[in-house]
Tab-separated table of C-alpha atoms and ligand atoms in Angstrom:
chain	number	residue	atom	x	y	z
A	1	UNK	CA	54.730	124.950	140.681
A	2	UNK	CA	51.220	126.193	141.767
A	3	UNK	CA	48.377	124.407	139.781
A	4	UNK	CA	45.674	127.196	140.474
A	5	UNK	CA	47.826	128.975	137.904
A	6	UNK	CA	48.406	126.411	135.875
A	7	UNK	CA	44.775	125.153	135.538
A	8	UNK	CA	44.038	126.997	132.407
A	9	UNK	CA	47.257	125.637	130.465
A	10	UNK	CA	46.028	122.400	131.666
A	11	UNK	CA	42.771	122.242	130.643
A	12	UNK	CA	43.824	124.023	127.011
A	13	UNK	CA	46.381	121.258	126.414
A	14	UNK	CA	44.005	118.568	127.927
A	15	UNK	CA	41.736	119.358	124.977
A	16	UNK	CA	44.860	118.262	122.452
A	17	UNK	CA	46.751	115.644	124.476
A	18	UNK	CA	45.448	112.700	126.706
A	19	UNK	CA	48.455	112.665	128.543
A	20	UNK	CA	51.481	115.396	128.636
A	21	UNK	CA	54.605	116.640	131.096
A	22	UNK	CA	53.986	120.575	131.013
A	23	UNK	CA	57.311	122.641	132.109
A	24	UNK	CA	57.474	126.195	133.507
A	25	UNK	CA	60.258	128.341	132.779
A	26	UNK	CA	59.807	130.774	135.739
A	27	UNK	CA	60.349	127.586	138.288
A	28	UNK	CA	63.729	126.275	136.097
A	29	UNK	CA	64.645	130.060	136.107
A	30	UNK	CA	64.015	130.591	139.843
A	31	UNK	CA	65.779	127.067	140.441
A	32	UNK	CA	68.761	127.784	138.919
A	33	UNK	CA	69.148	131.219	139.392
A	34	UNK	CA	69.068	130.828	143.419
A	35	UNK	CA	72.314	128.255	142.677
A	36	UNK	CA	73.916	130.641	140.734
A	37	UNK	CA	73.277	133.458	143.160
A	38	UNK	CA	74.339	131.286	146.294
A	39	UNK	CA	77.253	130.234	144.509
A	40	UNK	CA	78.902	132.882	142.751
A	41	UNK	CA	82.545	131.744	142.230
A	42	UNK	CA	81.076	128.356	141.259
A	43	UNK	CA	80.531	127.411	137.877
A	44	UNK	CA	77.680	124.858	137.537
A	45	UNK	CA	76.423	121.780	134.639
A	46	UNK	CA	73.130	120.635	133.994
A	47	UNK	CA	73.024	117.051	133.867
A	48	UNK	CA	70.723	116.722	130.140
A	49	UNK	CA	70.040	113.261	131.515
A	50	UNK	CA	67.726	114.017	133.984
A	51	UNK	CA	65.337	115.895	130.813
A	52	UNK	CA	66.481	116.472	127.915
A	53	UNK	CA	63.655	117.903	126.435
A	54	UNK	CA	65.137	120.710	123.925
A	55	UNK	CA	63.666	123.946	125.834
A	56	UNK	CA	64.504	122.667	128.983
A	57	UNK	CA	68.008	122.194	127.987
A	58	UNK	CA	67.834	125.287	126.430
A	59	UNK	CA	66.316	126.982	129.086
A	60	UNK	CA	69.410	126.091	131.916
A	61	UNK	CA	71.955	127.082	129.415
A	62	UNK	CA	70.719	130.159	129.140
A	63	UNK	CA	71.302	130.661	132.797
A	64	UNK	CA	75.114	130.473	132.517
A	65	UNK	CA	75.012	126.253	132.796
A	66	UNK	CA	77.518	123.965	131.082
A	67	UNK	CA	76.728	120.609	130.188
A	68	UNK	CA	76.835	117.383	131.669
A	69	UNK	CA	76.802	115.026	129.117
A	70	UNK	CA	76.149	111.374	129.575
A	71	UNK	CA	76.588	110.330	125.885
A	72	UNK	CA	77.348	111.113	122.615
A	73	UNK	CA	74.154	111.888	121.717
A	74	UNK	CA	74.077	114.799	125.097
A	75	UNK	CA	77.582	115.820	123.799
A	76	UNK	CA	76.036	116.887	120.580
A	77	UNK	CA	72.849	118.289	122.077
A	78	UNK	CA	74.720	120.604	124.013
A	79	UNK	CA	77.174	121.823	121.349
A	80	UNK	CA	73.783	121.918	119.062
A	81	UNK	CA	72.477	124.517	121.408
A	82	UNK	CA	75.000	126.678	121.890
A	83	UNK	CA	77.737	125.265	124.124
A	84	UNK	CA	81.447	125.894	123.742
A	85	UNK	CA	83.609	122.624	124.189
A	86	UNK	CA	85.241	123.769	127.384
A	87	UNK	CA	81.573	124.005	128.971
A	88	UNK	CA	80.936	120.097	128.117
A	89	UNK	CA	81.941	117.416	130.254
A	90	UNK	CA	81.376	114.392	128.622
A	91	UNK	CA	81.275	111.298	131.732
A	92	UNK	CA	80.016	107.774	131.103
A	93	UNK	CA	80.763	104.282	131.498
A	94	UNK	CA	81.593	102.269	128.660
A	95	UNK	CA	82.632	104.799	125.823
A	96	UNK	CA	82.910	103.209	122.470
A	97	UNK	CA	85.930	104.212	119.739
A	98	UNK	CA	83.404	105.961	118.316
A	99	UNK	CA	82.159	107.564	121.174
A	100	UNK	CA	85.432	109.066	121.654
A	101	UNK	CA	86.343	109.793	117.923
A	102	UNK	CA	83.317	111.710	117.701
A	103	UNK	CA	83.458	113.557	120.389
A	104	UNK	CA	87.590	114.234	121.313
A	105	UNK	CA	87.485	117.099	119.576
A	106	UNK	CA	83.512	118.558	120.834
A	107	UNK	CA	84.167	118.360	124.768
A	108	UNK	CA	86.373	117.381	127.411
A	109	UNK	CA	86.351	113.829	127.707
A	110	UNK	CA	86.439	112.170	131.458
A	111	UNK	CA	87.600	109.288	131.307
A	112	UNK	CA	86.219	106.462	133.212
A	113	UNK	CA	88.756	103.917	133.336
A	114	UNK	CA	92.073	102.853	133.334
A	115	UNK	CA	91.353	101.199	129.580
A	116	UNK	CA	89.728	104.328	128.684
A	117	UNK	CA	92.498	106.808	128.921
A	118	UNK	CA	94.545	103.672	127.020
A	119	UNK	CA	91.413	104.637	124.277
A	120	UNK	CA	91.548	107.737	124.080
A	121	UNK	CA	95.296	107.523	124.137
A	122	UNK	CA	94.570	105.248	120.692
A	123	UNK	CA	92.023	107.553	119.268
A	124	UNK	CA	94.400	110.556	119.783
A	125	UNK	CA	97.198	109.008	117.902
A	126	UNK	CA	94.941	107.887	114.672
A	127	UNK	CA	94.315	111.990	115.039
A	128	UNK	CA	97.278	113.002	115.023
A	129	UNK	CA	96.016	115.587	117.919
A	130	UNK	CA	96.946	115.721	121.802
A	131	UNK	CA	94.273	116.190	124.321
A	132	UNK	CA	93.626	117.254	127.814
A	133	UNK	CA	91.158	114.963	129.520
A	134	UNK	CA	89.699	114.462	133.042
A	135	UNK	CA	89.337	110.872	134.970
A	136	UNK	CA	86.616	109.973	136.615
A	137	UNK	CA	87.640	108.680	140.527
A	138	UNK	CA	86.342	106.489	142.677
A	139	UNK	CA	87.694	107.647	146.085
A	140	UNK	CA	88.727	106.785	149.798
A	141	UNK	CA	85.424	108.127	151.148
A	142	UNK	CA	81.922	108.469	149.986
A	143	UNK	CA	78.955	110.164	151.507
A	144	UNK	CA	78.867	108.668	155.128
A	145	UNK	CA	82.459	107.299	155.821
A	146	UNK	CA	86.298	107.418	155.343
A	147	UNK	CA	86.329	104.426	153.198
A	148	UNK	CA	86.691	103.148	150.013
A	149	UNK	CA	83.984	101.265	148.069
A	150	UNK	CA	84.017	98.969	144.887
A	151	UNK	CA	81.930	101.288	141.675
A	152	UNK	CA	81.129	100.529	138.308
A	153	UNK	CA	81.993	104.164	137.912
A	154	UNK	CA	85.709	105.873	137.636
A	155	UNK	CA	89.284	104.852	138.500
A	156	UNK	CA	90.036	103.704	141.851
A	157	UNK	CA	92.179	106.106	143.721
A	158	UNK	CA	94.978	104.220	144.372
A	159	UNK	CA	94.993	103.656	140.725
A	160	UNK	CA	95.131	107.085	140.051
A	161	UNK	CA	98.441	107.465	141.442
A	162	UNK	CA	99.542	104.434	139.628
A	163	UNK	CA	98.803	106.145	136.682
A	164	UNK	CA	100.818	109.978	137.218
A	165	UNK	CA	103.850	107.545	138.881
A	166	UNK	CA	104.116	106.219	134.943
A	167	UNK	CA	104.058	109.687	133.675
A	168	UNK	CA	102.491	110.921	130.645
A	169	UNK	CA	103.769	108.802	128.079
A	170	UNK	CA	104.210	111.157	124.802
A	171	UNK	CA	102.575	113.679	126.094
A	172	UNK	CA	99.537	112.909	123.876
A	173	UNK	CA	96.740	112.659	126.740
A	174	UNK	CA	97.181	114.472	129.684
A	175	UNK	CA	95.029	114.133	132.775
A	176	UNK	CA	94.365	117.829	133.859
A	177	UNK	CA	90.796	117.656	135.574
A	178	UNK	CA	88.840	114.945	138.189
A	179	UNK	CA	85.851	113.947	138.713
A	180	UNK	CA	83.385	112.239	141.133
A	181	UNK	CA	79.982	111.474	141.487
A	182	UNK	CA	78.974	109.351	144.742
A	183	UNK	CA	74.636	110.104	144.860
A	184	UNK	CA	71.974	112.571	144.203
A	185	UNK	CA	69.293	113.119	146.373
A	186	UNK	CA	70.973	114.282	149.573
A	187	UNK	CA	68.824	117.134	152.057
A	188	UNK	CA	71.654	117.287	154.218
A	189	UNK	CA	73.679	120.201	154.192
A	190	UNK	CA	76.319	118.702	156.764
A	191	UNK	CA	76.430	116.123	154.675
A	192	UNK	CA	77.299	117.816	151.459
A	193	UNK	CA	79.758	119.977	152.928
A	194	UNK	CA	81.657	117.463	154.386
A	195	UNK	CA	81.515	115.792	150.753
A	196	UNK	CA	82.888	119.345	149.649
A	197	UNK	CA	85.815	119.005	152.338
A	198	UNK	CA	86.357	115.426	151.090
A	199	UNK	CA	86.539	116.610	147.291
A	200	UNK	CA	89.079	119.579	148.132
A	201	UNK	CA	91.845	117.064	149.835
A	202	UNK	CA	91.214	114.766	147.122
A	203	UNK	CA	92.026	117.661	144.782
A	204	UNK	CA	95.032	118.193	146.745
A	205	UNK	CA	96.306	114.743	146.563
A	206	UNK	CA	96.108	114.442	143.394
A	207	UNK	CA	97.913	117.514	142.113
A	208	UNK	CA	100.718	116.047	144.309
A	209	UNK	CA	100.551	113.437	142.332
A	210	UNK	CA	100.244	115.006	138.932
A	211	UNK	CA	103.155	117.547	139.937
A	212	UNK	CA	100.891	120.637	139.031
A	213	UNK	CA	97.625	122.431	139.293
A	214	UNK	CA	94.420	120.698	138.201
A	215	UNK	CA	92.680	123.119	135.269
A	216	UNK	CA	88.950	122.061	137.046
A	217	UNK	CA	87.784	119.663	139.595
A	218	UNK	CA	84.182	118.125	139.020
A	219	UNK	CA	82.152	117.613	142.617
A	220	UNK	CA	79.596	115.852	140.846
A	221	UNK	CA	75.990	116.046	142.239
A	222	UNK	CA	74.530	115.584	145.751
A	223	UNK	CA	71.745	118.289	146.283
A	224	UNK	CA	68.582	117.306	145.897
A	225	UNK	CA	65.115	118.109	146.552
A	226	UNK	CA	61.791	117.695	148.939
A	227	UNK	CA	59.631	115.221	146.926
A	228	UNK	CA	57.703	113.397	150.203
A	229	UNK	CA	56.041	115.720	152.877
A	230	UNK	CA	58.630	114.742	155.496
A	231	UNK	CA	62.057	115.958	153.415
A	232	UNK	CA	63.156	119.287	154.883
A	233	UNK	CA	64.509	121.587	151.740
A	234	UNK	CA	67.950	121.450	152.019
A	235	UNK	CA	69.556	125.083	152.852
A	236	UNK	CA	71.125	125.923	149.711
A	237	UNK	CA	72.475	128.957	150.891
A	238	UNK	CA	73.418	127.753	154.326
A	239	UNK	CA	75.476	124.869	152.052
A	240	UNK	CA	76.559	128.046	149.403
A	241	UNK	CA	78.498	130.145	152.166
A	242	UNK	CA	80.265	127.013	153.656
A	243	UNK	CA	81.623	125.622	150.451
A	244	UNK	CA	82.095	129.194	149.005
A	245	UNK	CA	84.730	129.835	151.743
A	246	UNK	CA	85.922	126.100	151.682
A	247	UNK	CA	86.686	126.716	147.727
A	248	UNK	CA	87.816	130.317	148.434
A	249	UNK	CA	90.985	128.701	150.767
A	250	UNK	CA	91.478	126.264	148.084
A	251	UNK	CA	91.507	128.874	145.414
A	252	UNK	CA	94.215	130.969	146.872
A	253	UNK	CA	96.909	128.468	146.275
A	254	UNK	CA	95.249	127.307	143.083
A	255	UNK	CA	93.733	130.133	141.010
A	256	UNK	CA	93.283	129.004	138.212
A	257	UNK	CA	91.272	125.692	139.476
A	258	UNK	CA	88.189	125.920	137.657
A	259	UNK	CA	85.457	124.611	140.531
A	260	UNK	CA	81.799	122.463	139.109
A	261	UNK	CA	78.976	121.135	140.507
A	262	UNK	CA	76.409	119.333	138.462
A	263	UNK	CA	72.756	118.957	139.155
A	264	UNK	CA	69.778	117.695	137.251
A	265	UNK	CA	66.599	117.255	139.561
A	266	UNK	CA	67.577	120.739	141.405
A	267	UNK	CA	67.431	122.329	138.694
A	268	UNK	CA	64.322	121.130	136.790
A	269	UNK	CA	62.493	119.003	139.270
A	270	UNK	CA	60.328	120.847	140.801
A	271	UNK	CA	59.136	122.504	137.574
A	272	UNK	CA	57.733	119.922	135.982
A	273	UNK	CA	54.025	117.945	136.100
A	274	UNK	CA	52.638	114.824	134.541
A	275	UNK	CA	49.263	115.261	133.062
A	276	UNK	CA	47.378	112.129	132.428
A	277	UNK	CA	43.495	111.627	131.733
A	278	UNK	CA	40.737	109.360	132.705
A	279	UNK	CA	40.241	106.897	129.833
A	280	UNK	CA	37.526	104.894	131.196
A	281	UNK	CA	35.905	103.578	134.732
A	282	UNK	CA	34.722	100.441	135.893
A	283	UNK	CA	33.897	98.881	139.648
A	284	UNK	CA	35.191	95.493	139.540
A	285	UNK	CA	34.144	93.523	142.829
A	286	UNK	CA	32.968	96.410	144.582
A	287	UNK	CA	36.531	97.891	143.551
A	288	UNK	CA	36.709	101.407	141.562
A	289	UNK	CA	39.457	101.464	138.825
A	290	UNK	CA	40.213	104.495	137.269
A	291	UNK	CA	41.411	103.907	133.919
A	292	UNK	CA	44.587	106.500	132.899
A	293	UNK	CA	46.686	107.301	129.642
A	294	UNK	CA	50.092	105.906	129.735
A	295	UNK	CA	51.409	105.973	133.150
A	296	UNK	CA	53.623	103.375	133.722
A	297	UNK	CA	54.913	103.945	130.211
A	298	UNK	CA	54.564	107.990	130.434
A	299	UNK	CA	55.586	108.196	133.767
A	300	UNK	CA	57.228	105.456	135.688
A	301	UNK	CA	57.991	106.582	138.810
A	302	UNK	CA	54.427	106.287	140.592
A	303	UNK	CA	53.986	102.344	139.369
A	304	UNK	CA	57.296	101.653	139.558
A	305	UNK	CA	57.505	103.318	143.485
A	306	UNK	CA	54.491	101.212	144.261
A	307	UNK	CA	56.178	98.427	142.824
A	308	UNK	CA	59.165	98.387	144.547
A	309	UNK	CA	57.645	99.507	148.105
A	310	UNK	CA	55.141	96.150	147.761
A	311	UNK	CA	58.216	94.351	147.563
A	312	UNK	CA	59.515	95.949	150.650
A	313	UNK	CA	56.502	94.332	152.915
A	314	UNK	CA	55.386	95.992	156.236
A	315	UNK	CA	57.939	93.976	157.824
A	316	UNK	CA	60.572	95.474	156.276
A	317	UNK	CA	59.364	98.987	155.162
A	318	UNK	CA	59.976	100.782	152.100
A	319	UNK	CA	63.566	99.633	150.692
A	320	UNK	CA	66.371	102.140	150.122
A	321	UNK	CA	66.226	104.586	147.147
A	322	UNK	CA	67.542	103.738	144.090
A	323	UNK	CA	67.880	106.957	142.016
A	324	UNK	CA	66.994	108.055	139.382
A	325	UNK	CA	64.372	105.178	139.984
A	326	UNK	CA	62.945	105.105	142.688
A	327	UNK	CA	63.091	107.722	145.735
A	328	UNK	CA	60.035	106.734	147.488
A	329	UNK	CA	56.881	105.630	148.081
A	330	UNK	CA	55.458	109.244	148.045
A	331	UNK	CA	57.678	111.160	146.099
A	332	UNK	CA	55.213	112.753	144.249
A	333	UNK	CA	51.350	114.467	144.842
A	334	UNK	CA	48.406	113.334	143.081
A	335	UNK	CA	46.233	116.460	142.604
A	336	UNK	CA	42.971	116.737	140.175
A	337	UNK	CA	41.425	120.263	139.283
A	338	UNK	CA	38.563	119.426	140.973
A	339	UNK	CA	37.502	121.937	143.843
A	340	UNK	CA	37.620	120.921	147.734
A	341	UNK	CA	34.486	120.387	148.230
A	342	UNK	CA	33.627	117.774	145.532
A	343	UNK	CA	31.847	114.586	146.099
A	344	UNK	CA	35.124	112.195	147.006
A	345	UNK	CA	35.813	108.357	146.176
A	346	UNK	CA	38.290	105.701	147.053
A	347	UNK	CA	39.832	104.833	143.785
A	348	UNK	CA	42.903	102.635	141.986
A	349	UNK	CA	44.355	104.501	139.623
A	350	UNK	CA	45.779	102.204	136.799
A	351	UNK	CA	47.348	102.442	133.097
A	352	UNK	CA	46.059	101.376	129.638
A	353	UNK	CA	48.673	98.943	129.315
A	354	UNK	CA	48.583	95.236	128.943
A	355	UNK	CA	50.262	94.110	132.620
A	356	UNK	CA	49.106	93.922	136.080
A	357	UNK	CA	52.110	95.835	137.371
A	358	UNK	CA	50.629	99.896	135.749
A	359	UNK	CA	49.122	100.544	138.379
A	360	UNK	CA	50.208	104.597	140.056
A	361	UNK	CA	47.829	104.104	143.299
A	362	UNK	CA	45.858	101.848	144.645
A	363	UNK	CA	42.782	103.108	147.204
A	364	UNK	CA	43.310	106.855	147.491
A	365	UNK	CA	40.704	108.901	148.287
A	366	UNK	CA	40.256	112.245	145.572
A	367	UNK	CA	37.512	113.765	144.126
A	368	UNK	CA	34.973	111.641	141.701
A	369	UNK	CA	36.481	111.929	138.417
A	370	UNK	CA	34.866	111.499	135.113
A	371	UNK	CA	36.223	109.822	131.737
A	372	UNK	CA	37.992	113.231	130.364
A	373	UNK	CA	39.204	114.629	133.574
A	374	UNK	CA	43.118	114.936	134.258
A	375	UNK	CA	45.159	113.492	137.099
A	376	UNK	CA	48.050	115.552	137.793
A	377	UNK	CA	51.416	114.328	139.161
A	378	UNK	CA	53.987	116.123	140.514
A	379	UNK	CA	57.631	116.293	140.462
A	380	UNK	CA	57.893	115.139	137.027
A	381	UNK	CA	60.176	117.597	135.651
A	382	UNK	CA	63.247	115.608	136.248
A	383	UNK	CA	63.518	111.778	135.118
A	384	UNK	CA	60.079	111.649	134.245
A	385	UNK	CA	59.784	111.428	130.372
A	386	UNK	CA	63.537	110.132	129.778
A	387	UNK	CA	62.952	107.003	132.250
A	388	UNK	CA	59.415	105.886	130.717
A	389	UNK	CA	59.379	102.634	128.922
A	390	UNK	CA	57.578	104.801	126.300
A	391	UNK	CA	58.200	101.636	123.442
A	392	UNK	CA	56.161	99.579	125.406
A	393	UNK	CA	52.890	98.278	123.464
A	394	UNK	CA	53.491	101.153	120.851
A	395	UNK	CA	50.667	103.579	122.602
A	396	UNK	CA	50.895	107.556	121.425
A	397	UNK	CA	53.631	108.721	123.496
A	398	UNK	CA	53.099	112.007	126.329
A	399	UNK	CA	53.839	115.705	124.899
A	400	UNK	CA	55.733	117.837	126.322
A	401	UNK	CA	54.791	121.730	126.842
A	402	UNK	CA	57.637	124.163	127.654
A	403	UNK	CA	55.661	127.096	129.651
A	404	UNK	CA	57.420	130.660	128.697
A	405	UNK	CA	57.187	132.954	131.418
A	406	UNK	CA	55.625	135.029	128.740
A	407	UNK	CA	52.746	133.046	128.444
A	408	UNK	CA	53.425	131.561	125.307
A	409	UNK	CA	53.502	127.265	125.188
A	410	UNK	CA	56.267	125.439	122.823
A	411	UNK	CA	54.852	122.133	122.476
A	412	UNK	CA	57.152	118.899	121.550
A	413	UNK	CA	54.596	116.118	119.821
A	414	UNK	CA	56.442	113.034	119.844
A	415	UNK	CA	56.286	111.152	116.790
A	416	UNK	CA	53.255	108.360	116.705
A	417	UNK	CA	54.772	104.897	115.650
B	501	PLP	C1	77.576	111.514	137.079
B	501	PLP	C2	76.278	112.155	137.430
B	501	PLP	N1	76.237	113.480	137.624
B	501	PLP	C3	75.097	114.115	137.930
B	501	PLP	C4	73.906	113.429	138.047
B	501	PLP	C5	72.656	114.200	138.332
B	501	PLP	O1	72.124	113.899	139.548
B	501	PLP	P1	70.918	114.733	140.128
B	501	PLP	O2	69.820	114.704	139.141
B	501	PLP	O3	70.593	114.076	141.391
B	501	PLP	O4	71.410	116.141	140.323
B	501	PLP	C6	73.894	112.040	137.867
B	501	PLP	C7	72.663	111.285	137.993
B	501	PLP	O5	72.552	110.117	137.820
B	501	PLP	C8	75.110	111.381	137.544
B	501	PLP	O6	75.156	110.058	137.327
């Protein structure tokens, strides 16, 4: 996203909102479009949990996305907005009865455990229906090795087999898809196509098991994006031709294999900003402060980065990521609308909330800013607003301003408490 043309949106909104994420269409377009492009034969989800803010959403459907949905709440969004039930894949942890009553008959459930399937099993029979579901598998590699690890997420494979050895029961729930989901936030192309390779034997090993085809196998996500100047893009094309070819082989024996990949920050990530204003000033001790709208409770990531990295200590260095959370200590760019050549100052930029720990930077150097100006961050379009303790002392909550392409803004006021 390129503030010079952004600045006038900015400063219109600035006049309205103290603090606000602003979105641009033409970046989500551009995003997703180069996905779809690179991957033709692929079909992709848009994980709403990463934003779920209505045009957004809207916005990557209209690209050809299905939906990743993390709850019920994500199953409904997506059928609210357009989506047919075969283009929802409804994964989570911990699905209540309800859960599953509600939404058996919206989406394709994935189960994520053993009990699950028994649950669905149960919710199936009170329906008198029978459903096709996927499982959710923990598996015999992950990113970096051959082996298996203990998750909070899916069945274990070895269970897996368990389960097709017992057959399927009455026939009520049958397991017809997979799915797995190891990390986001991976640059490396090798890396991700060796996941790819991974997935497709899996794939393999469990349609031995199951005795036929799979209807779709889920890869999950994995790609991510540059938020620090030292990430190197990863080559989404470069990644596109190898796992087009990979899935191509695979497809031959298996045509009807439906093939997804979900993403959330690649899609929306880079199209997003945080706008935030200066509230007030003060030198404390020879210290400047810089007083800002909701930040830690607008948007975490900056305090919560600094946070975490304080606890890392120079001895140690920055700790590991932790997505959605935390990536890094510089995952995002603190930019002002203030030209070059302005007078500069060493500031600490801090929130309006009642605890030590809002503070987004301490001693950068930017341009002197007045009560009124705007401090921008960037690469807030992806778990920015959905993250932020936004309940937190009860402050007006951040719009958010969808950007058309046209021009036009769609603004989303949240309501005050
Ligand atoms: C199961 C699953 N799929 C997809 C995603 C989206 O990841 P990303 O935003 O890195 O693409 C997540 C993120 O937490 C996830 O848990």
């Amino acid at each position: 996203m390129d503030l010079r043309d952004m600045k006038d949106v900015i400063l219109e909104q600035a006049k309205k909102y103290n603090s606000f994420y602003l979105y641009e269409e033409r970046g989500i377009a551009e995003y997703t479009g180069r996905l779809k492009k690179s991957f033709p034969r692929t079909e992709f989800l848009y994980s709403i949990k990463c934003n779920s803010n209505p045009e957004v959403v809207k916005c990557v459907f209209s690209q050809g996305f299905g939906a990743d949905a993390a709850s019920l709440g994500e199953v409904r969004m997506a059928r609210k907005w357009g989506l047919e039930k075969e283009h929802i894949f409804y994964s989570a942890p911990g699905k209540s009865m309800e859960d599953i009553r509600q939404s058996i008959s919206e989406c394709t459930l994935i189960a994520d455990s053993v009990g699950e399937v028994q649950r669905i099993w149960s919710v199936a029979e009170e329906l008198g229906i029978s459903v096709n579901i996927g499982i959710r598998i923990n598996p015999e590699f992950s990113f970096y090795d051959g082996n298996s690890h203990p998750s909070k997420f899916g069945i274990d494979e070895a269970q897996v087999y368990e389960l097709f050895s017992r057959g399927d029961g009455d026939g009520r729930v049958r397991i017809t898809g997979i799915h797995v989901h190891l990390r986001s936030q991976e640059l490396n192309g090798d890396v991700l196509a060796g996941y790819y390779e991974n997935m497709i034997a899996l794939a393999k090993r469990v349609q031995a098991a199951a005795g036929s085809p799979l209807e779709y196998i889920n890869l999950g996500s994995g790609i991510g994006i540059p938020y620090g100047p030292s990430d190197r893009p990863l080559d989404v094309e470069g990644l596109a031709g190898r796992a087009e070819e990979l899935f191509a082989r695979f497809r031959r024996e298996n045509p009807h294999t439906r093939i997804l990949i979900e993403v959330g920050r690649y899609a929306v990530g880079k199209s997003g900003i945080y706008v935030t204003k200066v509230m007030d000033r003060k030198v404390s001790c020879g210290k400047t402060y810089l007083i800002l709208k909701n930040t830690l409770n607008g948007f975490i990531r900056p305090s919560l980065a600094r946070l975490v990295c304080s606890y890392g200590g120079a001895a140690n260095g920055c700790p590991a990521p932790c997505e959605p959370l935390f990536t890094s200590g510089d995952a995002f760019e603190i930019r002002t609308l203030k030209e070059d050549g302005a007078e500069k100052e060493t500031v600490t930029l801090v929130g309006n909330l009642c605890t030590a720990a809002d503070v987004a930077a301490e001693n950068v150097t930017m341009p002197r800013l007045d009560v009124g100006d705007v401090v921008i961050f960037t690469n807030a379009g992806s778990y920015g607003a959905v993250l932020s303790p936004a309940q937190f002392s009860s402050q007006e909550r951040p719009a958010e301003v969808f950007l058309r392409e046209s021009g036009e803004v769609a603004v989303r006021e949240m309501p005050v408490w």
